[in-house]
Amino acid sequence: MITAQGMWTETEQVLAQQALAIARQRETDTILAVVREQAAAVIGLEDLWQISDFLNARRFDLDGKYMFDCETLIFAFARLVKEGWLSPEELAGLDRDKVARIRSLSRM
Amino acid sequence: MITAQGMWTETEQVLAQQALAIARQRETDTILAVVREQAAAVIGLEDLWQISDFLNARRFDLDGKYMFDCETLIFAFARLVKEGWLSPEELAGLDRDKVARIRSLSRM
């Protein structure tokens, strides 16, 4: 039986983890910058509740998003490419079929 | 029948609304300052989630806290005094018995 993990070579797993880390840092930096900017401009409570809503949504969104799981890696990468946190070029080194599937899924 | 509203003269009601507004502004300014300061110092997501927790708690806490309601004004003021958003001196002008009850409740 071929497990999902078996379908990712060790080299690919290392590369995938690096790509996840890059995308995670990129998204984190963006969120941090947005919150710093919004917080510097707050005038009243309504502005704060907007930040609060934004943070709650981001927290929900990030939950599990960057977890390394061979079973769901293709979908995770497709989502990151679609959202702009990772470019398909940054997945060079993965098996070509995987990259093709990720590209294809990212357009859906 | 004496209603709760009837127990507050018109002058007292105006004064109470002013006191509520002062305390509300004071607490709001403090929350804004805390969030601006925290946001300027964020380094990672964990710092952001701390701000998020803080905002969610404040939002829950503020809900209804500054609503003008003659039925519950004594308790509302006692809480604001207890929390330091209002000093009993700022309630001068209200009936002395009311201020005494507020002072007393604020120590509980």
CSV table of C-alpha atoms in Angstrom, one decimal:
chain,number,residue,atom,x,y,z
A,1,MET,CA,0.0,0.0,0.0
A,2,ILE,CA,1.3,3.4,-1.0
A,3,THR,CA,0.7,5.9,1.8
A,4,ALA,CA,0.3,9.6,1.1
A,5,GLN,CA,3.6,10.1,2.9
A,6,GLY,CA,5.2,7.5,0.6
A,7,MET,CA,4.2,9.6,-2.3
A,8,TRP,CA,6.4,12.5,-1.2
A,9,THR,CA,10.1,11.7,-1.3
A,10,GLU,CA,12.2,12.9,1.6
A,11,THR,CA,13.7,15.7,-0.5
A,12,GLU,CA,10.2,16.8,-1.5
A,13,GLN,CA,9.0,16.7,2.1
A,14,VAL,CA,11.9,19.0,3.1
A,15,LEU,CA,11.2,21.3,0.2
A,16,ALA,CA,7.5,21.3,1.0
A,17,GLN,CA,8.1,22.3,4.6
A,18,GLN,CA,10.4,25.1,3.4
A,19,ALA,CA,7.8,26.4,1.0
A,20,LEU,CA,5.1,26.2,3.7
A,21,ALA,CA,7.4,28.2,6.1
A,22,ILE,CA,8.1,30.9,3.4
A,23,ALA,CA,4.4,31.3,2.6
A,24,ARG,CA,3.5,31.4,6.3
A,25,GLN,CA,6.0,34.1,7.0
A,26,ARG,CA,4.8,36.1,4.1
A,27,GLU,CA,1.2,35.9,5.2
A,28,THR,CA,2.2,36.6,8.8
A,29,ASP,CA,4.2,39.7,7.8
A,30,THR,CA,1.3,41.0,5.8
A,31,ILE,CA,-1.2,40.5,8.6
A,32,LEU,CA,1.2,42.1,11.1
A,33,ALA,CA,1.7,45.1,8.8
A,34,VAL,CA,-2.0,45.5,8.2
A,35,VAL,CA,-2.7,45.5,12.0
A,36,ARG,CA,0.1,47.9,12.8
A,37,GLU,CA,-1.2,50.3,10.2
A,38,GLN,CA,-4.8,49.9,11.3
A,39,ALA,CA,-3.9,50.3,15.0
A,40,ALA,CA,-1.9,53.4,14.3
A,41,ALA,CA,-5.0,55.0,12.7
A,42,VAL,CA,-7.7,54.0,15.2
A,43,ILE,CA,-9.8,56.9,16.4
A,44,GLY,CA,-12.8,55.2,18.1
A,45,LEU,CA,-14.0,51.9,19.3
A,46,GLU,CA,-15.6,51.0,16.0
A,47,ASP,CA,-12.2,51.1,14.5
A,48,LEU,CA,-11.0,48.7,17.2
A,49,TRP,CA,-13.9,46.3,16.6
A,50,GLN,CA,-13.0,46.2,12.9
A,51,ILE,CA,-9.4,45.1,13.9
A,52,SER,CA,-11.0,42.6,16.2
A,53,ASP,CA,-13.2,41.2,13.4
A,54,PHE,CA,-10.1,41.1,11.1
A,55,LEU,CA,-8.0,39.2,13.7
A,56,ASN,CA,-10.8,36.7,14.5
A,57,ALA,CA,-11.2,36.0,10.8
A,58,ARG,CA,-7.5,35.6,10.2
A,59,ARG,CA,-7.1,33.3,13.2
A,60,PHE,CA,-9.9,31.1,12.0
A,61,ASP,CA,-8.4,31.1,8.5
A,62,LEU,CA,-4.9,30.3,9.6
A,63,ASP,CA,-5.9,27.4,11.9
A,64,GLY,CA,-4.4,24.3,10.3
A,65,LYS,CA,-3.6,26.1,7.0
A,66,TYR,CA,0.2,25.7,7.3
A,67,MET,CA,0.1,22.3,9.0
A,68,PHE,CA,2.5,19.8,7.2
A,69,ASP,CA,0.3,16.9,6.2
A,70,CYS,CA,1.2,14.8,3.2
A,71,GLU,CA,-2.5,13.8,2.8
A,72,THR,CA,-3.5,17.4,2.0
A,73,LEU,CA,-0.3,19.1,0.8
A,74,ILE,CA,-1.4,19.4,-2.8
A,75,PHE,CA,-4.6,21.2,-1.7
A,76,ALA,CA,-2.7,23.3,0.8
A,77,PHE,CA,-0.3,24.5,-1.8
A,78,ALA,CA,-3.0,25.1,-4.4
A,79,ARG,CA,-4.7,27.4,-1.9
A,80,LEU,CA,-1.5,29.2,-1.1
A,81,VAL,CA,-0.8,29.8,-4.7
A,82,LYS,CA,-4.4,30.9,-5.4
A,83,GLU,CA,-4.2,33.4,-2.5
A,84,GLY,CA,-0.8,34.7,-3.7
A,85,TRP,CA,1.3,33.6,-0.7
A,86,LEU,CA,3.4,31.2,-2.9
A,87,SER,CA,4.3,31.2,-6.5
A,88,PRO,CA,4.4,27.9,-8.4
A,89,GLU,CA,8.0,28.6,-9.2
A,90,GLU,CA,8.8,28.3,-5.5
A,91,LEU,CA,7.7,24.7,-5.8
A,92,ALA,CA,10.4,23.8,-8.3
A,93,GLY,CA,12.1,20.7,-7.1
A,94,LEU,CA,8.8,18.9,-6.5
A,95,ASP,CA,7.8,16.2,-8.9
A,96,ARG,CA,6.4,17.9,-12.0
A,97,ASP,CA,3.0,16.1,-11.8
A,98,LYS,CA,2.5,17.5,-8.3
A,99,VAL,CA,3.3,21.0,-9.4
A,100,ALA,CA,1.0,20.7,-12.4
A,101,ARG,CA,-1.8,19.5,-10.1
A,102,ILE,CA,-1.2,22.4,-7.7
A,103,ARG,CA,-1.2,24.9,-10.6
A,104,SER,CA,-4.4,23.4,-12.0
A,105,LEU,CA,-6.2,23.3,-8.6
A,106,SER,CA,-5.1,26.8,-7.8
A,107,ARG,CA,-7.1,28.1,-10.8
A,108,MET,CA,-10.3,26.6,-9.5
B,1,MET,CA,-46.2,54.1,41.6
B,2,ILE,CA,-42.7,55.5,41.6
B,3,THR,CA,-40.8,54.3,38.5
B,4,ALA,CA,-37.0,54.0,38.5
B,5,GLN,CA,-37.0,56.9,36.1
B,6,GLY,CA,-39.1,59.0,38.5
B,7,MET,CA,-36.4,58.5,41.1
B,8,TRP,CA,-33.9,60.4,39.0
B,9,THR,CA,-34.7,64.1,38.5
B,10,GLU,CA,-34.2,65.6,35.1
B,11,THR,CA,-31.1,67.4,36.3
B,12,GLU,CA,-29.8,64.1,37.7
B,13,GLN,CA,-30.5,62.3,34.5
B,14,VAL,CA,-28.5,64.9,32.5
B,15,LEU,CA,-25.7,64.8,35.0
B,16,ALA,CA,-25.7,61.0,34.9
B,17,GLN,CA,-25.5,60.9,31.2
B,18,GLN,CA,-22.6,63.3,31.3
B,19,ALA,CA,-20.8,61.2,33.8
B,20,LEU,CA,-21.4,58.1,31.7
B,21,ALA,CA,-20.0,59.9,28.7
B,22,ILE,CA,-16.9,61.0,30.6
B,23,ALA,CA,-16.2,57.5,31.9
B,24,ARG,CA,-16.8,55.9,28.5
B,25,GLN,CA,-14.4,58.3,26.8
B,26,ARG,CA,-11.8,57.6,29.5
B,27,GLU,CA,-12.1,53.8,29.2
B,28,THR,CA,-12.1,54.1,25.4
B,29,ASP,CA,-9.0,56.2,25.3
B,30,THR,CA,-7.2,53.7,27.6
B,31,ILE,CA,-8.2,50.8,25.4
B,32,LEU,CA,-7.1,52.6,22.2
B,33,ALA,CA,-3.8,53.5,23.8
B,34,VAL,CA,-3.1,50.0,24.9
B,35,VAL,CA,-3.9,48.5,21.5
B,36,ARG,CA,-1.8,51.1,19.7
B,37,GLU,CA,1.1,50.3,22.0
B,38,GLN,CA,0.6,46.6,21.7
B,39,ALA,CA,0.2,46.7,17.9
B,40,ALA,CA,3.4,48.8,17.5
B,41,ALA,CA,5.3,46.1,19.4
B,42,VAL,CA,3.9,42.9,17.7
B,43,ILE,CA,6.6,40.6,16.4
B,44,GLY,CA,4.7,37.4,15.6
B,45,LEU,CA,1.2,35.9,15.4
B,46,GLU,CA,1.1,35.0,19.1
B,47,ASP,CA,1.3,38.7,19.9
B,48,LEU,CA,-1.6,39.4,17.5
B,49,TRP,CA,-3.7,36.7,19.1
B,50,GLN,CA,-3.1,38.3,22.5
B,51,ILE,CA,-4.4,41.6,21.1
B,52,SER,CA,-7.3,39.6,19.6
B,53,ASP,CA,-8.1,38.1,23.0
B,54,PHE,CA,-7.9,41.5,24.6
B,55,LEU,CA,-10.2,43.1,22.1
B,56,ASN,CA,-12.8,40.3,22.3
B,57,ALA,CA,-12.8,40.6,26.1
B,58,ARG,CA,-13.2,44.4,26.0
B,59,ARG,CA,-15.9,44.2,23.5
B,60,PHE,CA,-17.9,41.7,25.6
B,61,ASP,CA,-17.2,43.8,28.7
B,62,LEU,CA,-18.3,47.1,27.1
B,63,ASP,CA,-21.5,45.7,25.8
B,64,GLY,CA,-24.3,47.5,27.6
B,65,LYS,CA,-21.9,48.9,30.2
B,66,TYR,CA,-22.5,52.5,29.3
B,67,MET,CA,-26.2,52.2,28.4
B,68,PHE,CA,-28.3,54.9,30.1
B,69,ASP,CA,-30.9,53.0,32.1
B,70,CYS,CA,-32.4,54.5,35.3
B,71,GLU,CA,-33.2,51.0,36.6
B,72,THR,CA,-29.5,50.0,36.8
B,73,LEU,CA,-27.7,53.4,37.0
B,74,ILE,CA,-26.6,52.9,40.6
B,75,PHE,CA,-25.0,49.6,39.8
B,76,ALA,CA,-23.5,50.9,36.6
B,77,PHE,CA,-21.9,53.9,38.4
B,78,ALA,CA,-20.7,51.6,41.3
B,79,ARG,CA,-18.9,49.4,38.8
B,80,LEU,CA,-17.3,52.4,37.0
B,81,VAL,CA,-16.1,53.8,40.3
B,82,LYS,CA,-14.8,50.4,41.4
B,83,GLU,CA,-12.9,50.0,38.1
B,84,GLY,CA,-11.5,53.5,38.3
B,85,TRP,CA,-13.2,55.0,35.3
B,86,LEU,CA,-15.1,57.5,37.4
B,87,SER,CA,-14.5,59.1,40.8
B,88,PRO,CA,-17.4,59.6,43.2
B,89,GLU,CA,-16.5,63.3,43.2
B,90,GLU,CA,-17.6,63.4,39.6
B,91,LEU,CA,-21.1,62.4,40.7
B,92,ALA,CA,-21.5,65.5,42.9
B,93,GLY,CA,-24.9,67.0,42.0
B,94,LEU,CA,-26.7,63.7,42.3
B,95,ASP,CA,-28.8,63.2,45.4
B,96,ARG,CA,-26.5,62.4,48.4
B,97,ASP,CA,-28.2,59.1,49.1
B,98,LYS,CA,-27.5,57.9,45.6
B,99,VAL,CA,-23.8,58.9,45.8
B,100,ALA,CA,-23.5,57.1,49.2
B,101,ARG,CA,-25.1,53.9,47.7
B,102,ILE,CA,-22.7,54.1,44.7
B,103,ARG,CA,-19.7,54.6,47.0
B,104,SER,CA,-20.8,51.7,49.2
B,105,LEU,CA,-21.5,49.3,46.3
B,106,SER,CA,-18.2,50.2,44.6
B,107,ARG,CA,-16.3,48.8,47.6
B,108,MET,CA,-17.9,45.4,47.3
